[in-house]
Amino acid sequence: MRPMPYLLALDEGTTSARAALYDASGRRVAMEAVPLASRYPQPGWVEQDPLDIWRAQHEAARLVLLRHGATASEVGALGITNQRETTLVWDRTTGQPVAPAIVWQCRRTASACAALAAGPAGDWIPARTGLVIDAYFSATKLRWILDHTPDAAARARDGELLFGTVDTWLVWKLTGGAVHATDISNASRTMLMDLASGAWDADLLDLFGIPLAMLPEIRPSGASFGVAQADHLGAEIPIAAVAGDQQAALAGQACFQAGLAKNTYGTGCFALLHTGARQPRSRHRLVATRAAALNHGPRFAIEGSTFVAGAAVQWLRDRLGLLASAAESEDAARSVPDTGGVFFVPAFVGLGAPYWDAEARGLIAGITAATSREHLIRAALESIAYQTAELIAAMEADAGARLSELRVDGGASVNDFLMQFQADILDRPIVRPADVETTASGAAYLAGAASGFWPGLATIESFWQVERRFEPAMPASRRDSLLSGWKDALHRARSSTAGRVPAG
Ligand code: ADP
């Protein structure tokens, strides 16, 4: 039999569905993206059409094979990674969605979450799930669909409806309805799973009124998820791995052991620290989650995210017209020695971890008559590094260990000024890999390891190559003074009603 030359990664994001092909040496040889639209029916609400999600992903996969001149029969296995928490419900028999997908960003259940957090469940839900009670996670979105779709609650009880996050929907579509399953990393984001046992939690199902019959089976991330039917791409392809996007990126950065961490600089920032087989408990308002795991027992991570990072640069470009492109921010920031005392807190939609202050709003502090366009741009880039430094400090406090380096990826990680400033403010080396498409490569790595396409984790670790290291070079006194200026500005941006940051 001829060896299969390729692995296929499906990367179903929020704004596009991508598909990438990897060769036997772990190199990405082709990638295609198909845009995916969101709808905003009310302020704070975000929806997608489940059939659009499927069509965009199917089209991206078809295109990547076609444009690379490859066929599905040359693909050894496929791996899926996806936007997490987004909630779908469909009819088990017809496959028809019963409601739009409620996207992770959607805030429609914020008041339900506030009420939950204030009640008796306010303590045990975080302890059981590792999560902060928030509209972000799937549980209250699923309850909302059951409450607001005619007959849905009764039909769910009768076993006629299925729930899934985006991974589960794609697996179900690819296998022609044969497999209804999710992986442990996606399941850990639903607020319905017991983080320690890795099983659906009876108390949570009871609390949210979710029938067990509608939930997918939870499998390890690297496991058989059935076979994509031949009519989709021209030949059958085994589905060998599934992982949520941030956990896939952790794998794509070859962070498979306790103490290794990555930060993704996109619209927002997502930092994850692998904690190995040890379940973390955050005392600093971060989230404990499952890392993607092959079939070798539980693996955990601490996660923290900030809502606005690259989006601050986008705002300067699109709203203020200070930049023609995001890339231009690098030269502008370098053209001044500092921000001239300006601090920019981009709390456009409140503050994420470790503050969780929904009412905070952005501010630009320290403006004088000498403040220039370049100072503002530099302050925007610096704000990304300050927010990341606070996330990492909280993670280190939770883990009780100091990071030896931070691996980076995402659209804004190409900015060398930002990466050097990050190293300086964090006082830790920043390591940027050659391939920053770590979400897709993580899905490919997991599928390759699980299917035997690659012999094991050591081979995968050898694929991960450093492109550049940024060493910290800032004197401690300057770092302390900048951090204190940032904290002062942040304090002013916070809402008066929000809880203050826990000490530590
Ligand atoms: P996402 O996956 O969240 O859509 P990406 O990883 O594609 O985001 O990164 C895009 C974000 O990165 C945008 O917010 C953009 O403003 C920012 N960005 C892109 N290039 C640069 C750059 N060279 N310097 C700073 N920010 C950048």
Short mmCIF file of N, CA, C and O in Angstrom, two decimals, residues 152-226:
data_model
loop_
_atom_site.label_atom_id
_atom_site.label_comp_id
_atom_site.label_asym_id
_atom_site.label_seq_id
_atom_site.Cartn_x
_atom_site.Cartn_y
_atom_site.Cartn_z
N ALA A 152 -38.87 22.88 21.95
CA ALA A 152 -37.51 22.33 22.05
C ALA A 152 -37.28 21.59 23.36
O ALA A 152 -36.67 20.51 23.38
N ALA A 153 -37.77 22.16 24.48
CA ALA A 153 -37.51 21.52 25.77
C ALA A 153 -38.13 20.12 25.79
O ALA A 153 -37.48 19.14 26.19
N ALA A 154 -39.37 20.01 25.31
CA ALA A 154 -40.05 18.70 25.31
C ALA A 154 -39.37 17.74 24.34
O ALA A 154 -39.15 16.56 24.65
N ARG A 155 -39.00 18.23 23.18
CA ARG A 155 -38.36 17.36 22.19
C ARG A 155 -36.98 16.91 22.68
O ARG A 155 -36.54 15.79 22.41
N ALA A 156 -36.28 17.79 23.41
CA ALA A 156 -34.97 17.41 23.95
C ALA A 156 -35.16 16.29 24.98
O ALA A 156 -34.41 15.32 25.00
N ARG A 157 -36.19 16.44 25.81
CA ARG A 157 -36.49 15.42 26.83
C ARG A 157 -36.81 14.08 26.18
O ARG A 157 -36.44 13.02 26.66
N ASP A 158 -37.49 14.12 25.03
CA ASP A 158 -37.87 12.89 24.33
C ASP A 158 -36.72 12.31 23.49
O ASP A 158 -36.92 11.37 22.72
N GLY A 159 -35.56 12.94 23.56
CA GLY A 159 -34.41 12.39 22.84
C GLY A 159 -34.37 12.74 21.36
O GLY A 159 -33.60 12.15 20.60
N GLU A 160 -35.19 13.72 20.94
CA GLU A 160 -35.23 14.04 19.51
C GLU A 160 -34.17 15.06 19.09
O GLU A 160 -33.90 15.20 17.90
N LEU A 161 -33.61 15.81 20.07
CA LEU A 161 -32.67 16.87 19.71
C LEU A 161 -31.27 16.56 20.23
O LEU A 161 -31.11 15.93 21.28
N LEU A 162 -30.27 17.03 19.51
CA LEU A 162 -28.88 16.86 19.92
C LEU A 162 -28.24 18.22 20.15
O LEU A 162 -28.51 19.18 19.43
N PHE A 163 -27.37 18.26 21.16
CA PHE A 163 -26.56 19.46 21.42
C PHE A 163 -25.14 19.20 20.96
O PHE A 163 -24.64 18.07 21.05
N GLY A 164 -24.49 20.25 20.49
CA GLY A 164 -23.07 20.12 20.21
C GLY A 164 -22.41 21.48 20.16
O GLY A 164 -23.06 22.49 19.88
N THR A 165 -21.11 21.51 20.48
CA THR A 165 -20.31 22.68 20.13
C THR A 165 -19.88 22.46 18.67
O THR A 165 -20.25 21.46 18.04
N VAL A 166 -19.12 23.39 18.10
CA VAL A 166 -18.86 23.36 16.66
C VAL A 166 -18.14 22.07 16.23
O VAL A 166 -18.43 21.51 15.17
N ASP A 167 -17.24 21.58 17.07
CA ASP A 167 -16.53 20.33 16.76
C ASP A 167 -17.51 19.17 16.58
O ASP A 167 -17.43 18.39 15.63
N THR A 168 -18.46 19.09 17.51
CA THR A 168 -19.44 17.99 17.50
C THR A 168 -20.32 18.05 16.25
O THR A 168 -20.61 17.03 15.62
N TRP A 169 -20.70 19.26 15.89
CA TRP A 169 -21.52 19.48 14.68
C TRP A 169 -20.74 19.03 13.44
O TRP A 169 -21.27 18.33 12.57
N LEU A 170 -19.47 19.41 13.37
CA LEU A 170 -18.67 19.04 12.19
C LEU A 170 -18.46 17.53 12.13
O LEU A 170 -18.56 16.92 11.05
N VAL A 171 -18.18 16.90 13.27
CA VAL A 171 -18.00 15.44 13.29
C VAL A 171 -19.30 14.76 12.86
O VAL A 171 -19.29 13.83 12.05
N TRP A 172 -20.41 15.26 13.37
CA TRP A 172 -21.71 14.66 13.05
C TRP A 172 -22.00 14.79 11.55
O TRP A 172 -22.43 13.84 10.90
N LYS A 173 -21.72 15.98 10.98
CA LYS A 173 -21.95 16.19 9.54
C LYS A 173 -20.99 15.32 8.71
O LYS A 173 -21.40 14.69 7.74
N LEU A 174 -19.72 15.33 9.09
CA LEU A 174 -18.73 14.56 8.31
C LEU A 174 -19.03 13.07 8.30
O LEU A 174 -18.82 12.39 7.30
N THR A 175 -19.51 12.56 9.45
CA THR A 175 -19.75 11.12 9.55
C THR A 175 -21.18 10.76 9.12
O THR A 175 -21.61 9.62 9.33
N GLY A 176 -21.90 11.72 8.58
CA GLY A 176 -23.28 11.45 8.15
C GLY A 176 -24.17 11.07 9.32
O GLY A 176 -25.08 10.24 9.18
N GLY A 177 -23.91 11.67 10.49
CA GLY A 177 -24.76 11.42 11.65
C GLY A 177 -24.39 10.15 12.41
O GLY A 177 -25.07 9.77 13.37
N ALA A 178 -23.29 9.49 12.03
CA ALA A 178 -22.92 8.24 12.70
C ALA A 178 -22.30 8.49 14.07
O ALA A 178 -22.39 7.65 14.97
N VAL A 179 -21.60 9.62 14.23
CA VAL A 179 -20.89 9.88 15.50
C VAL A 179 -21.38 11.19 16.10
O VAL A 179 -21.35 12.24 15.45
N HIS A 180 -21.80 11.12 17.36
CA HIS A 180 -22.19 12.31 18.13
C HIS A 180 -21.25 12.38 19.33
O HIS A 180 -21.48 11.75 20.36
N ALA A 181 -20.12 13.08 19.15
CA ALA A 181 -19.07 13.07 20.17
C ALA A 181 -18.36 14.41 20.21
O ALA A 181 -18.39 15.18 19.25
N THR A 182 -17.74 14.67 21.35
CA THR A 182 -16.90 15.84 21.50
C THR A 182 -15.60 15.40 22.15
O THR A 182 -15.48 14.25 22.55
N ASP A 183 -14.64 16.30 22.25
CA ASP A 183 -13.40 15.93 22.94
C ASP A 183 -13.38 16.62 24.30
O ASP A 183 -14.13 17.57 24.54
N ILE A 184 -12.49 16.17 25.13
CA ILE A 184 -12.42 16.63 26.52
C ILE A 184 -12.11 18.14 26.60
O ILE A 184 -12.60 18.82 27.50
N SER A 185 -11.33 18.67 25.66
CA SER A 185 -10.97 20.10 25.75
C SER A 185 -12.18 20.97 25.45
O SER A 185 -12.42 21.98 26.11
N ASN A 186 -12.99 20.58 24.47
CA ASN A 186 -14.22 21.33 24.18
C ASN A 186 -15.25 21.13 25.29
O ASN A 186 -15.92 22.08 25.70
N ALA A 187 -15.36 19.89 25.78
CA ALA A 187 -16.37 19.61 26.81
C ALA A 187 -16.10 20.43 28.07
O ALA A 187 -17.02 20.85 28.76
N SER A 188 -14.80 20.69 28.34
CA SER A 188 -14.46 21.42 29.57
C SER A 188 -14.87 22.89 29.50
O SER A 188 -14.78 23.60 30.49
N ARG A 189 -15.33 23.35 28.34
CA ARG A 189 -15.75 24.75 28.18
C ARG A 189 -17.26 24.91 28.20
O ARG A 189 -17.77 26.00 27.92
N THR A 190 -18.00 23.85 28.45
CA THR A 190 -19.45 23.93 28.37
C THR A 190 -20.09 24.38 29.68
O THR A 190 -21.23 24.78 29.70
N MET A 191 -19.35 24.27 30.80
CA MET A 191 -19.90 24.49 32.15
C MET A 191 -20.91 23.38 32.50
O MET A 191 -21.78 23.57 33.33
N LEU A 192 -20.78 22.23 31.84
CA LEU A 192 -21.63 21.08 32.16
C LEU A 192 -20.78 19.88 32.57
O LEU A 192 -21.31 18.81 32.90
N MET A 193 -19.45 20.03 32.51
CA MET A 193 -18.55 18.91 32.78
C MET A 193 -17.85 19.06 34.12
O MET A 193 -17.48 20.17 34.51
N ASP A 194 -17.68 17.94 34.81
CA ASP A 194 -16.88 17.91 36.03
C ASP A 194 -15.42 17.86 35.58
O ASP A 194 -15.00 16.89 34.94
N LEU A 195 -14.68 18.91 35.91
CA LEU A 195 -13.32 19.03 35.38
C LEU A 195 -12.43 17.88 35.84
O LEU A 195 -11.58 17.40 35.09
N ALA A 196 -12.63 17.42 37.07
CA ALA A 196 -11.77 16.37 37.60
C ALA A 196 -12.04 15.02 36.93
O ALA A 196 -11.12 14.34 36.50
N SER A 197 -13.32 14.64 36.81
CA SER A 197 -13.63 13.30 36.29
C SER A 197 -13.68 13.29 34.77
O SER A 197 -13.52 12.24 34.14
N GLY A 198 -13.93 14.44 34.15
CA GLY A 198 -14.04 14.48 32.70
C GLY A 198 -15.35 13.91 32.19
O GLY A 198 -15.45 13.53 31.02
N ALA A 199 -16.37 13.87 33.05
CA ALA A 199 -17.70 13.35 32.65
C ALA A 199 -18.73 14.45 32.80
O ALA A 199 -18.54 15.40 33.58
N TRP A 200 -19.85 14.31 32.09
CA TRP A 200 -20.97 15.25 32.29
C TRP A 200 -21.40 15.16 33.74
O TRP A 200 -21.44 14.07 34.32
N ASP A 201 -21.73 16.30 34.33
CA ASP A 201 -22.00 16.36 35.76
C ASP A 201 -23.50 16.37 36.03
O ASP A 201 -24.21 17.26 35.57
N ALA A 202 -23.98 15.37 36.79
CA ALA A 202 -25.43 15.22 37.02
C ALA A 202 -26.03 16.45 37.70
O ALA A 202 -27.14 16.87 37.36
N ASP A 203 -25.30 17.06 38.64
CA ASP A 203 -25.85 18.24 39.34
C ASP A 203 -26.00 19.42 38.39
O ASP A 203 -26.97 20.17 38.46
N LEU A 204 -25.03 19.58 37.50
CA LEU A 204 -25.10 20.69 36.54
C LEU A 204 -26.23 20.46 35.53
O LEU A 204 -26.97 21.39 35.19
N LEU A 205 -26.38 19.21 35.07
CA LEU A 205 -27.46 18.90 34.12
C LEU A 205 -28.81 19.17 34.78
O LEU A 205 -29.72 19.71 34.15
N ASP A 206 -28.89 18.84 36.05
CA ASP A 206 -30.10 19.07 36.82
C ASP A 206 -30.38 20.57 36.96
O ASP A 206 -31.48 21.05 36.69
N LEU A 207 -29.35 21.30 37.35
CA LEU A 207 -29.48 22.75 37.56
C LEU A 207 -29.94 23.45 36.28
O LEU A 207 -30.79 24.33 36.31
N PHE A 208 -29.34 23.07 35.16
CA PHE A 208 -29.68 23.75 33.90
C PHE A 208 -30.83 23.06 33.15
O PHE A 208 -31.26 23.54 32.11
N GLY A 209 -31.30 21.94 33.69
CA GLY A 209 -32.41 21.23 33.04
C GLY A 209 -32.04 20.68 31.68
O GLY A 209 -32.81 20.77 30.72
N ILE A 210 -30.84 20.11 31.57
CA ILE A 210 -30.37 19.58 30.28
C ILE A 210 -30.48 18.05 30.30
O ILE A 210 -29.85 17.40 31.12
N PRO A 211 -31.28 17.45 29.37
CA PRO A 211 -31.35 15.98 29.34
C PRO A 211 -30.03 15.37 28.85
O PRO A 211 -29.48 15.82 27.83
N LEU A 212 -29.58 14.36 29.57
CA LEU A 212 -28.31 13.70 29.20
C LEU A 212 -28.35 13.18 27.76
O LEU A 212 -27.35 13.17 27.05
N ALA A 213 -29.54 12.78 27.32
CA ALA A 213 -29.69 12.16 25.99
C ALA A 213 -29.26 13.09 24.86
O ALA A 213 -28.93 12.64 23.76
N MET A 214 -29.26 14.41 25.11
CA MET A 214 -28.90 15.31 24.00
C MET A 214 -27.41 15.62 23.96
O MET A 214 -26.93 16.28 23.04
N LEU A 215 -26.65 15.13 24.97
CA LEU A 215 -25.23 15.48 25.04
C LEU A 215 -24.36 14.49 24.27
O LEU A 215 -24.62 13.29 24.27
N PRO A 216 -23.29 14.97 23.65
CA PRO A 216 -22.37 14.07 22.94
C PRO A 216 -21.52 13.25 23.91
O PRO A 216 -21.36 13.62 25.07
N GLU A 217 -20.98 12.17 23.41
CA GLU A 217 -20.05 11.37 24.20
C GLU A 217 -18.71 12.11 24.27
O GLU A 217 -18.26 12.67 23.27
N ILE A 218 -18.08 12.12 25.45
CA ILE A 218 -16.79 12.80 25.60
C ILE A 218 -15.65 11.81 25.34
O ILE A 218 -15.58 10.76 25.98
N ARG A 219 -14.78 12.15 24.41
CA ARG A 219 -13.63 11.28 24.09
C ARG A 219 -12.32 12.04 24.33
O ARG A 219 -12.33 13.27 24.37
N PRO A 220 -11.19 11.34 24.41
CA PRO A 220 -9.90 12.05 24.46
C PRO A 220 -9.73 12.87 23.17
O PRO A 220 -10.39 12.59 22.17
N SER A 221 -8.85 13.86 23.17
CA SER A 221 -8.69 14.70 21.98
C SER A 221 -8.12 13.90 20.81
O SER A 221 -8.53 14.09 19.67
N GLY A 222 -7.16 13.05 21.11
CA GLY A 222 -6.61 12.19 20.07
C GLY A 222 -7.28 10.83 20.19
O GLY A 222 -6.94 10.04 21.07
N ALA A 223 -8.28 10.58 19.36
CA ALA A 223 -9.07 9.34 19.46
C ALA A 223 -9.81 9.20 18.15
O ALA A 223 -9.85 10.13 17.35
N SER A 224 -10.45 8.04 17.95
CA SER A 224 -11.24 7.90 16.72
C SER A 224 -12.57 8.62 16.88
O SER A 224 -13.30 8.37 17.84
N PHE A 225 -12.86 9.51 15.96
CA PHE A 225 -14.15 10.19 15.90
C PHE A 225 -14.89 9.74 14.65
O PHE A 225 -15.65 10.50 14.05
N GLY A 226 -14.64 8.51 14.22
CA GLY A 226 -15.34 7.98 13.05
C GLY A 226 -14.61 8.33 11.75
O GLY A 226 -13.44 8.72 11.76
#
